[in-house]
Structure formats: C-alpha cells, structure tokens
Short mmCIF file of C-alpha atoms in Angstrom, two decimals:
data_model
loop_
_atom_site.label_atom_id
_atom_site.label_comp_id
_atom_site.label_asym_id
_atom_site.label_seq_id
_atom_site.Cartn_x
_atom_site.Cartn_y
_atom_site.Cartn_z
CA UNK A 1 0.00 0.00 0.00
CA UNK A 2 1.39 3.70 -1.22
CA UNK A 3 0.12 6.48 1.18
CA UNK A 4 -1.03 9.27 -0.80
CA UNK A 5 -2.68 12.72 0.54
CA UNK A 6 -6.31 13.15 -0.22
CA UNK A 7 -7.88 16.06 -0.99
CA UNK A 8 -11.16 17.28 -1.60
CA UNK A 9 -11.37 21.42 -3.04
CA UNK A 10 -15.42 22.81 -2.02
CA UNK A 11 -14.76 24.89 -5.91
CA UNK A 12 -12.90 24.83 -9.16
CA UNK A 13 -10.70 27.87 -7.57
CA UNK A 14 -9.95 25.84 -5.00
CA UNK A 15 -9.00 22.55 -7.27
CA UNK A 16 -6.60 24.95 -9.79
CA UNK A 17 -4.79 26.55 -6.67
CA UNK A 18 -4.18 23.07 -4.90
CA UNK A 19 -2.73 22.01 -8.35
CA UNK A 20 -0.46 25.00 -8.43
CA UNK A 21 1.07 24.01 -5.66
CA UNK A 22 1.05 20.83 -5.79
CA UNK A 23 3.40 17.76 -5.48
CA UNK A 24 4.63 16.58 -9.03
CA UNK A 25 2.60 13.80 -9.84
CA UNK A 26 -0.51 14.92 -8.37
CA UNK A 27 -3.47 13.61 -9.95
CA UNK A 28 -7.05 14.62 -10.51
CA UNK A 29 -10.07 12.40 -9.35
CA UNK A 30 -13.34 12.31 -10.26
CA UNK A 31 -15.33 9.09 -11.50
CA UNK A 32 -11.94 7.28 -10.92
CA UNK A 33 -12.86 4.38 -12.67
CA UNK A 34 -9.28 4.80 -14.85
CA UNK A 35 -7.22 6.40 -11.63
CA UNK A 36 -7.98 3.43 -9.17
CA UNK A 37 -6.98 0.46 -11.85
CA UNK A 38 -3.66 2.48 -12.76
CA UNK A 39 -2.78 2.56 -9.23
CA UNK A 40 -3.80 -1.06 -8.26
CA UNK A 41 -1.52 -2.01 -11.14
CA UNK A 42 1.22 -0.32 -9.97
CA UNK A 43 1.54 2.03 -13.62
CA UNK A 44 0.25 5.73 -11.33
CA UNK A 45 1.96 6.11 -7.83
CA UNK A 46 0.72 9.90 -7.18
CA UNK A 47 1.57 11.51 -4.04
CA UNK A 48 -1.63 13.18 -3.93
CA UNK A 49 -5.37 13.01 -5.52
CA UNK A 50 -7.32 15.97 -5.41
CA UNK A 51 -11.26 15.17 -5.54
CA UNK A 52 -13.40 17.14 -7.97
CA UNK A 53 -16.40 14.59 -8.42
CA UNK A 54 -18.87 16.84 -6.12
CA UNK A 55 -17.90 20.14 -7.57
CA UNK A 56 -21.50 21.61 -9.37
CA UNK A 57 -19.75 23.93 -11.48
CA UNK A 58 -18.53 20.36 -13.58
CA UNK A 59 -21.76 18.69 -13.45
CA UNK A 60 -23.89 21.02 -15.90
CA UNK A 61 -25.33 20.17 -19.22
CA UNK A 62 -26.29 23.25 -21.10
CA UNK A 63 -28.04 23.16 -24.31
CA UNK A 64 -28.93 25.75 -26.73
CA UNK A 65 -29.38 26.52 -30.89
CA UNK A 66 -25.76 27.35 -31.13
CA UNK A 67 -23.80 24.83 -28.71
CA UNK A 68 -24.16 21.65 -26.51
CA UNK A 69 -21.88 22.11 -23.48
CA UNK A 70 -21.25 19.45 -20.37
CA UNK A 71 -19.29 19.58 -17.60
CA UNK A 72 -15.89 17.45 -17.15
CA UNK A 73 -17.72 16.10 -14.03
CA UNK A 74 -20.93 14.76 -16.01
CA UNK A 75 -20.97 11.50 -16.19
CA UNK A 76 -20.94 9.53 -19.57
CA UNK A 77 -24.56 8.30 -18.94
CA UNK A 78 -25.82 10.98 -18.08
CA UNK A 79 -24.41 12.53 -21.64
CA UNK A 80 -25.32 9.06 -23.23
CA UNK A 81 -28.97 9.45 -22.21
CA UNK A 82 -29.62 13.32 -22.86
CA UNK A 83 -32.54 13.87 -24.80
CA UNK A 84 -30.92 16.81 -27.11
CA UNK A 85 -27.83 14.55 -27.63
CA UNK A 86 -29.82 11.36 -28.53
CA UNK A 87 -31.74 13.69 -31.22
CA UNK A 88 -28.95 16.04 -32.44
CA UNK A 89 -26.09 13.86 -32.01
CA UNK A 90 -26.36 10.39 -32.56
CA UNK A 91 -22.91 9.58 -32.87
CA UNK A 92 -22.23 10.99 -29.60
CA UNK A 93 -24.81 9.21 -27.83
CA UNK A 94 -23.75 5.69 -29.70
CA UNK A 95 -20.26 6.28 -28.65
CA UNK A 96 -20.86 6.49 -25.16
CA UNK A 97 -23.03 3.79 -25.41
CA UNK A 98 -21.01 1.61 -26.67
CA UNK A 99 -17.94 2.33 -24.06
CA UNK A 100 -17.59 0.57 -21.27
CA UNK A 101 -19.82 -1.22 -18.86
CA UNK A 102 -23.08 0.19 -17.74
CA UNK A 103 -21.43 0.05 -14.08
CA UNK A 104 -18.70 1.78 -15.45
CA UNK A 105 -20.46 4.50 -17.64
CA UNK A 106 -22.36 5.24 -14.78
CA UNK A 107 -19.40 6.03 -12.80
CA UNK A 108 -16.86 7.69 -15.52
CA UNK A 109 -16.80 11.27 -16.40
CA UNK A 110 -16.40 12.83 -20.02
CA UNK A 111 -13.46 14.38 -18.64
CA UNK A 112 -11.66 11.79 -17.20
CA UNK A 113 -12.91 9.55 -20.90
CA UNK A 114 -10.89 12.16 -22.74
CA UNK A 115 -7.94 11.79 -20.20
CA UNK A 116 -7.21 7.73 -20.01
CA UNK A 117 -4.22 5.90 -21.01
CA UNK A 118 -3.98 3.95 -23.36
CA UNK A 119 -4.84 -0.04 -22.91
CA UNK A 120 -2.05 -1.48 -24.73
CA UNK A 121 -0.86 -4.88 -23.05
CA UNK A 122 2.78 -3.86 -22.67
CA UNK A 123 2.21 -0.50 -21.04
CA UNK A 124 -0.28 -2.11 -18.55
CA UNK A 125 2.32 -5.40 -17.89
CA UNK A 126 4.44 -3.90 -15.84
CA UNK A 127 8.32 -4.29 -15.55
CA UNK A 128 8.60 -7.01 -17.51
CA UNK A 129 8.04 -5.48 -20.77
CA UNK A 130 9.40 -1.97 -21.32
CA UNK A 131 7.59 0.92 -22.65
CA UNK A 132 8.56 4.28 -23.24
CA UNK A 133 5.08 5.55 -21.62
CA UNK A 134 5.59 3.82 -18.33
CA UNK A 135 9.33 4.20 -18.02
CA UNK A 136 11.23 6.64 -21.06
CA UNK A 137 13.92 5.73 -23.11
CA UNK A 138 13.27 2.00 -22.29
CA UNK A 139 11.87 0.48 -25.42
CA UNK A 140 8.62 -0.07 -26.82
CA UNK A 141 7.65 -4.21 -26.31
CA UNK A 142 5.12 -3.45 -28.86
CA UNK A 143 7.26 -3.07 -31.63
CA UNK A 144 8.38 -6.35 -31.84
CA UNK A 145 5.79 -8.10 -30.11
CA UNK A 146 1.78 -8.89 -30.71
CA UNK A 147 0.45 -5.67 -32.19
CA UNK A 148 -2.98 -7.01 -33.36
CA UNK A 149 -5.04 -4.05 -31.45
CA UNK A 150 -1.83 -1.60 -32.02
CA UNK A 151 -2.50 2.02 -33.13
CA UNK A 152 -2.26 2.05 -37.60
CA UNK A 153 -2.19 5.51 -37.63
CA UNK A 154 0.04 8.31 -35.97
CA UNK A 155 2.65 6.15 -34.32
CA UNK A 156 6.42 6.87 -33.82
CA UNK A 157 9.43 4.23 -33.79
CA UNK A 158 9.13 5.05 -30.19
CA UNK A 159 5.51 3.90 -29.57
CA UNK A 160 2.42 2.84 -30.99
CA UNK A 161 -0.34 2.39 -28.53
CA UNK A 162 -4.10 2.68 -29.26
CA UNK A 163 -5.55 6.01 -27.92
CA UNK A 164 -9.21 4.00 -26.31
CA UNK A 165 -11.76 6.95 -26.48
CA UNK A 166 -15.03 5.96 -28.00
CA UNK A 167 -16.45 9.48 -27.00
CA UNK A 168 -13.66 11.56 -28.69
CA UNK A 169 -14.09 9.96 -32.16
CA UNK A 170 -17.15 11.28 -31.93
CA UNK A 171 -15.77 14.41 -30.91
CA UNK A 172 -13.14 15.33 -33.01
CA UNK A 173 -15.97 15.00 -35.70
CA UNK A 174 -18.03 17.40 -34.21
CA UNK A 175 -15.25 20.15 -34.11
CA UNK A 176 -15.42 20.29 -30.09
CA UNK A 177 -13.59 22.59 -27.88
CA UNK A 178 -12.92 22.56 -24.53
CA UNK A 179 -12.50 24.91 -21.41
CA UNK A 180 -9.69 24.36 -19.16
CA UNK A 181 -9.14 26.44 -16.18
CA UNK A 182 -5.38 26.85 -14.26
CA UNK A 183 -3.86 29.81 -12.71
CA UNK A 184 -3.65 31.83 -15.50
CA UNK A 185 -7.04 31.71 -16.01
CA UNK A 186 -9.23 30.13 -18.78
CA UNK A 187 -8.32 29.14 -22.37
CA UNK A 188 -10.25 27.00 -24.63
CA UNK A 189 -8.62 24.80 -27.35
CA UNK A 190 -10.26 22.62 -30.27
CA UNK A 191 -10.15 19.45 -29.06
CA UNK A 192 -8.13 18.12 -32.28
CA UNK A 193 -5.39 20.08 -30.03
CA UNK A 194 -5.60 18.12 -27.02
CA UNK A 195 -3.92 15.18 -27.68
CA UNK A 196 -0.97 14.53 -29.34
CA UNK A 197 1.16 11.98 -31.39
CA UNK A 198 3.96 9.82 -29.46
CA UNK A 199 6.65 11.11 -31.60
CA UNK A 200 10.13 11.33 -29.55
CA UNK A 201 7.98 11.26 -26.14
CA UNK A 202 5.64 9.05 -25.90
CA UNK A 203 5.03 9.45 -22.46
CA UNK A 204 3.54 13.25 -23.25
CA UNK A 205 -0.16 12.24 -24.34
CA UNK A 206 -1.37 15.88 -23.92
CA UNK A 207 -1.08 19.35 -24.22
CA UNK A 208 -2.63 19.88 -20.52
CA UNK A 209 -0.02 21.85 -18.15
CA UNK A 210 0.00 20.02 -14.71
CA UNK A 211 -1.82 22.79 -12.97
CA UNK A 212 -4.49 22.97 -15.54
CA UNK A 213 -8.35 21.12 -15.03
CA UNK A 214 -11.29 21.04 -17.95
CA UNK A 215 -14.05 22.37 -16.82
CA UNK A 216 -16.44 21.65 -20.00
CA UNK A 217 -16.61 20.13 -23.63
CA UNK A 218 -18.09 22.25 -25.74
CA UNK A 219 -20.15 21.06 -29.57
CA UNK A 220 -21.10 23.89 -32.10
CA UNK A 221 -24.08 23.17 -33.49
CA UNK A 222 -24.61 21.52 -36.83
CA UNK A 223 -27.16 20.71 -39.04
CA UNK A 224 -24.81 17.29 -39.99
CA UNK A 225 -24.94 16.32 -36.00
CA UNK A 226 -28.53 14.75 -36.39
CA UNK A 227 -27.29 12.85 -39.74
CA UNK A 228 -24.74 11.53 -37.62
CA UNK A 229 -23.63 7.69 -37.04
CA UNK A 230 -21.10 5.73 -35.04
CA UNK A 231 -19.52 2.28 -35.86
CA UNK A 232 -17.85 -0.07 -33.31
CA UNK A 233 -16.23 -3.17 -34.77
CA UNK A 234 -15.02 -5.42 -31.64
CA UNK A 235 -13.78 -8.80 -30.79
CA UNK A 236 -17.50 -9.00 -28.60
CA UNK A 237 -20.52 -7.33 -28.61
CA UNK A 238 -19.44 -5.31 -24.94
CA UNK A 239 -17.00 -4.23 -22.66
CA UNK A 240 -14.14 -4.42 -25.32
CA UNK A 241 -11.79 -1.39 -27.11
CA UNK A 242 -12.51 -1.24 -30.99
CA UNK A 243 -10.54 -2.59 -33.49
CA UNK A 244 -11.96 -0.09 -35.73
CA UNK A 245 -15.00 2.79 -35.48
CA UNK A 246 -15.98 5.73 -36.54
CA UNK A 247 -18.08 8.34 -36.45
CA UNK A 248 -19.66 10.28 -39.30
CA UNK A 249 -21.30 13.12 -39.79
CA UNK A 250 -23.24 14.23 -42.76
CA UNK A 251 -25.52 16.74 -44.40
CA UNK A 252 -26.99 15.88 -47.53
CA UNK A 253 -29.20 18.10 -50.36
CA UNK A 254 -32.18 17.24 -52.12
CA UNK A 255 -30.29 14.60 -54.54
CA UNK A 256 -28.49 12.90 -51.80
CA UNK A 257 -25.34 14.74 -52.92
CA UNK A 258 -22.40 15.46 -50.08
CA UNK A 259 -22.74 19.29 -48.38
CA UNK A 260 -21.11 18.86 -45.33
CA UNK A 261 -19.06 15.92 -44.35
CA UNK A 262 -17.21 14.94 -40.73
CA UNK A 263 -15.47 11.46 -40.28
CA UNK A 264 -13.24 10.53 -36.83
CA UNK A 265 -11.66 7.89 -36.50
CA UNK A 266 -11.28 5.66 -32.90
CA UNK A 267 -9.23 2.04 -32.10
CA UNK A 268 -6.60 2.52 -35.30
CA UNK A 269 -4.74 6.17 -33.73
CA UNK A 270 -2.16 6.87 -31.21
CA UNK A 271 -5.21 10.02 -30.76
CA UNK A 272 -8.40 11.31 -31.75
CA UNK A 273 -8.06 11.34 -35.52
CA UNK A 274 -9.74 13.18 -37.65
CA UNK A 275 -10.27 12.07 -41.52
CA UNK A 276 -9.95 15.14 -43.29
CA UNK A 277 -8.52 13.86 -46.99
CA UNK A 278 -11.67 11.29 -46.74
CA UNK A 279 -14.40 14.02 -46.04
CA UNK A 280 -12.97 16.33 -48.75
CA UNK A 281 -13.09 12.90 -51.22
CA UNK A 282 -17.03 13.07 -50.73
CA UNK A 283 -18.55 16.70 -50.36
CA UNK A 284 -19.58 16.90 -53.94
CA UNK A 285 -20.57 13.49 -54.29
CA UNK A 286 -23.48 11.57 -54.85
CA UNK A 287 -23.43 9.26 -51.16
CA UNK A 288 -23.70 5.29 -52.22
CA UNK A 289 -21.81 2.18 -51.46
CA UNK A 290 -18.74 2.94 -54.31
CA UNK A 291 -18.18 6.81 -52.96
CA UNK A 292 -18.23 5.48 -49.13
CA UNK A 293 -15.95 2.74 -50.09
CA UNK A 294 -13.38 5.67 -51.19
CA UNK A 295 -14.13 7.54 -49.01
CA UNK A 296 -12.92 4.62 -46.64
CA UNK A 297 -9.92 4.41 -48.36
CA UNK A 298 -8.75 7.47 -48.32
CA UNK A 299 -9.01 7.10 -44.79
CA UNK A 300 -6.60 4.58 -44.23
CA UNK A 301 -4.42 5.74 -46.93
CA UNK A 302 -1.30 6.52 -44.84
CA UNK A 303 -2.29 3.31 -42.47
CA UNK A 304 1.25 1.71 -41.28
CA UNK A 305 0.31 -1.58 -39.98
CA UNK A 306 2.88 -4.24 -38.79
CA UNK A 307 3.03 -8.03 -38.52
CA UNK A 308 -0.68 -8.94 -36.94
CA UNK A 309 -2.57 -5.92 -37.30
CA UNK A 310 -3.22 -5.68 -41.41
CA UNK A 311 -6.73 -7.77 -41.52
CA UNK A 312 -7.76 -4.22 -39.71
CA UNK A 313 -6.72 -1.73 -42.85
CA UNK A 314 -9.68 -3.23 -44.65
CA UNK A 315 -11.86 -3.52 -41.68
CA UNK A 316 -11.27 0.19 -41.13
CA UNK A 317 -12.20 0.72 -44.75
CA UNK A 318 -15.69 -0.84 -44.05
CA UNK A 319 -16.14 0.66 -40.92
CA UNK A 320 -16.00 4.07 -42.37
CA UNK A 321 -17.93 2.98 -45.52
CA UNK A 322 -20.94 1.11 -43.65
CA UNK A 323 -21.17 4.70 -40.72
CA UNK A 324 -21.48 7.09 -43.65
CA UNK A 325 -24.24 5.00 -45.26
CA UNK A 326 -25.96 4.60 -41.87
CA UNK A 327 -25.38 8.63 -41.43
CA UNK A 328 -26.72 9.34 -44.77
CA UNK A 329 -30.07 7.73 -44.03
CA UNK A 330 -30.15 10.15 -40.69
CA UNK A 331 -28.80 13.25 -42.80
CA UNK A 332 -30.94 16.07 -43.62
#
C-alpha cells in the first residue's frame, strides 16, 4: 500500500490553486474508474489526488441553438442518455453507449474519458516489458511483439499504442472545444489540439499543463450532428476497445449529394483522428456504397500496420464505408 494525501477542493478555484502548488505527480479524481486500476496495477503512484467529483460547477449540461456544453464532471450516462444529444447527435450518444460497462459509464466522467491511457498490453504489464510511456527511453515491447489491437495511424518508432476513447471519435468529428481552467485563467482549445502523437515522447499524451483542469466540452451546433452515425467493430458485442469505429457526420441536399461531411476515426490512432482527406473525397458526391468505399480508403491511406494488425486496414475501410451509409439515411 502507497500512502497518498487526499484532498477534496469545495470549488474549481480551489482545485486549480491546490494544483499550483502541488506535489509533481498529483493527480485529478473524479469518477476514478481509470485512476484506481492504474494505481492497483502499480503504472500511477501519485503523491496526492485531489477530488473534484462533487464540484457543481462540472456537473452542468447546457443546451442551446448554437452549442451543446457538459461539464468534465458529467458522467458519460448521463451525456449518453440526454434527450438533445440522442436527437442532435447520434454519434455521440452511440459512442458512449457503446464504451464501457453500464457500471462503469455510470461512474466515468467525459473528462476523465478524454484523459485515459492507453490499454495497450505492454504499457499495462508492468516491468517485464518496457515501454517508453511507463518508463522513457526504455523500449517499446510493442514493436516487436503482438500488435494485433496496435495504433495504424500516428505512431512513432518510439511507440504505438491505441488512444481507447469511444467518445472523442465522436468528438473530433463534431469540431469540439474545450475549457480548461489553471492559474492563469481560462483558455479554450479545439479538441483536435488536445492530444498529441507519441513522436520522440511518448510518455507526453497531452497538451494539458500540470496545474491545468477542464471544466467543459463544448459542440457547435450543426445541421450534420442529427445525420450523424457511429460504428464499433469489436472482438464481442461489450465491454471491449474497438478494433476499428468511426463516427460520421453528414448533411446531404435534395439529390443525396455530399454538403457537409465529418469522419473521426477511434481504435486505429495513437489520438483522436480526424479524416480530413476522406471528407474532402465526398462533399460533392453523390453518397452510395462505391463513394463510401473511397471515401474509406482514403481514410486509411497513410495506415502503417505491422506483422498482426493488417486484416484491420480493410476492416477500417468498411467501418468508415458502412457509418457514412448509416449517417446518410439520418442526414438532412
């Protein structure tokens, strides 16, 4: 057993100044559901937790014509379940459905979603197996080893583990921002600018300064967020990380012919990525099973798999193909 200090802030003030002067290593709680199996396993040792889970000011869900905004602290059931999200964006409400356990997404904040480490099998093993997250400059096992749920996309020759967010695939194609809060003040950032690639440092996952807290994930509104689908491919039907998803987002005109396209992708990425290339391929387009299916392709076009992970290239490729055609029938 590691002693730790515990403490529990009565306001977000409170939280930012007790990271400011906090011990390095300090870590946030609030659903914990991420926090507690890290530190059972030995992988997060922090010296102290500060507890935001009861703070109000996270726990709002505010929604209006131009934006849907929730609090870090709301849960992803809560999110999963909102009537204006289950109407104006699908996606978002199938992607939280579809993460997790119902224990778990009753538990789990959007916050804390957006913040958890990756599940690859060497960074969670421990000692045995090294791994530039968990200890830098020792290796990555995953390299040479069994990379069948490795990341396809964005990886380094220092790492290439699987960011696990269902929720931010559906984010990053909804163009979300979010408000952070630290001693400085405020700032908001799009969320495409949140995470980042392994690169030389894998163990840097984000662009969050230690002292620094999200308060709230905001969503522009968007005619394309009601014609809006996401796609889980899995080794079961629950409780497991994607191989593949994604979430689309589409508007269509009278003719069925692309206005405004969105595609993220989730399970392939050492992030949130966001298929650009792909979405420009369509808007123009008539939408049908040949221009999703290039669409798709596009998509993985800079895909780098290694020995065991190929058979997922082409189950990417239908992943993206089969969520635009189920967004299309949504789109308006």
């Amino acid at each position: 057993m590691r002693a730790f200090a515990y403490m529990v802030p009565d306001s977000v003030a409170a939280a930012v100044d007790a990271l400011a002067v906090a011990e390095p290593g300090t870590k946030i709680l609030a659903g914990g559901t991420t926090l507690y199996d890290l530190m059972k396993i030995g992988i997060e040792a922090p010296p102290a937790v500060i507890d935001v889970h009861r703070l109000p000011e996270l726990t709002e869900i505010s929604t209006g014509e131009d934006e849907l905004s929730f609090g870090a602290g709301v849960k992803m059931a809560d999110v999963a379940d909102h009537p204006v999200v289950r109407r104006d964006y699908p996606a978002l409400s199938e992607s939280l459905w579809r993460g997790a356990s119902q224990q778990l997404r009753n538990m789990a904040t959007v916050g804390g979603n957006l913040l958890q480490r990756t599940r690859c099998g060497y960074f969670r093993g421990g000692e045995d197996f090294p791994c530039n997250k968990r200890n830098p400059g020792s290796g990555c096992a995953a390299l040479e080893g069994f990379d069948r749920g490795h990341a396809l996309l964005g990886t380094s020759d220092t790492c290439i583990a699987t960011y696990p967010s269902d929720m931010a695939t559906a984010l990053i194609a909804f163009d979300a921002v979010i408000d952070v809060a630290g001693p400085a003040g405020e700032r908001t950032l799009p969320l495409g600018e949140l995470h980042v690639e392994p690169g030389d440092d894998p163990q840097r996952e984000h662009t969050l300064a230690a002292d620094e807290l999200i308060l709230r994930i905001r969503i522009p509104a968007t005619p394309a967020g009601r014609g809006s689908a996401y796609l889980k491919i899995r080794d079961r039907e629950s409780y497991a990380f994607a191989l593949t998803s994604a979430a689309a987002a589409l508007t269509l005109d009278a003719q069925g012919i692309v206005m405004d396209c969105r595609i993220g992708l989730g399970g392939v990425a050492t992030r949130p990525w966001r298929a650009s290339a792909a979405e420009r391929s369509l808007i123009g387009e008539y939408l049908n099973g040949q221009t999703a299916r290039r669409a798709g392709e596009v998509a993985f076009a800079d895909a780098r798999p290694r020995v065991y992970g190929g058979f997922r290239v082409e189950l990417g490729i239908r992943t993206v193909a089969d969520a635009l055609l189920t967004a299309g029938k949504r789109a308006i």
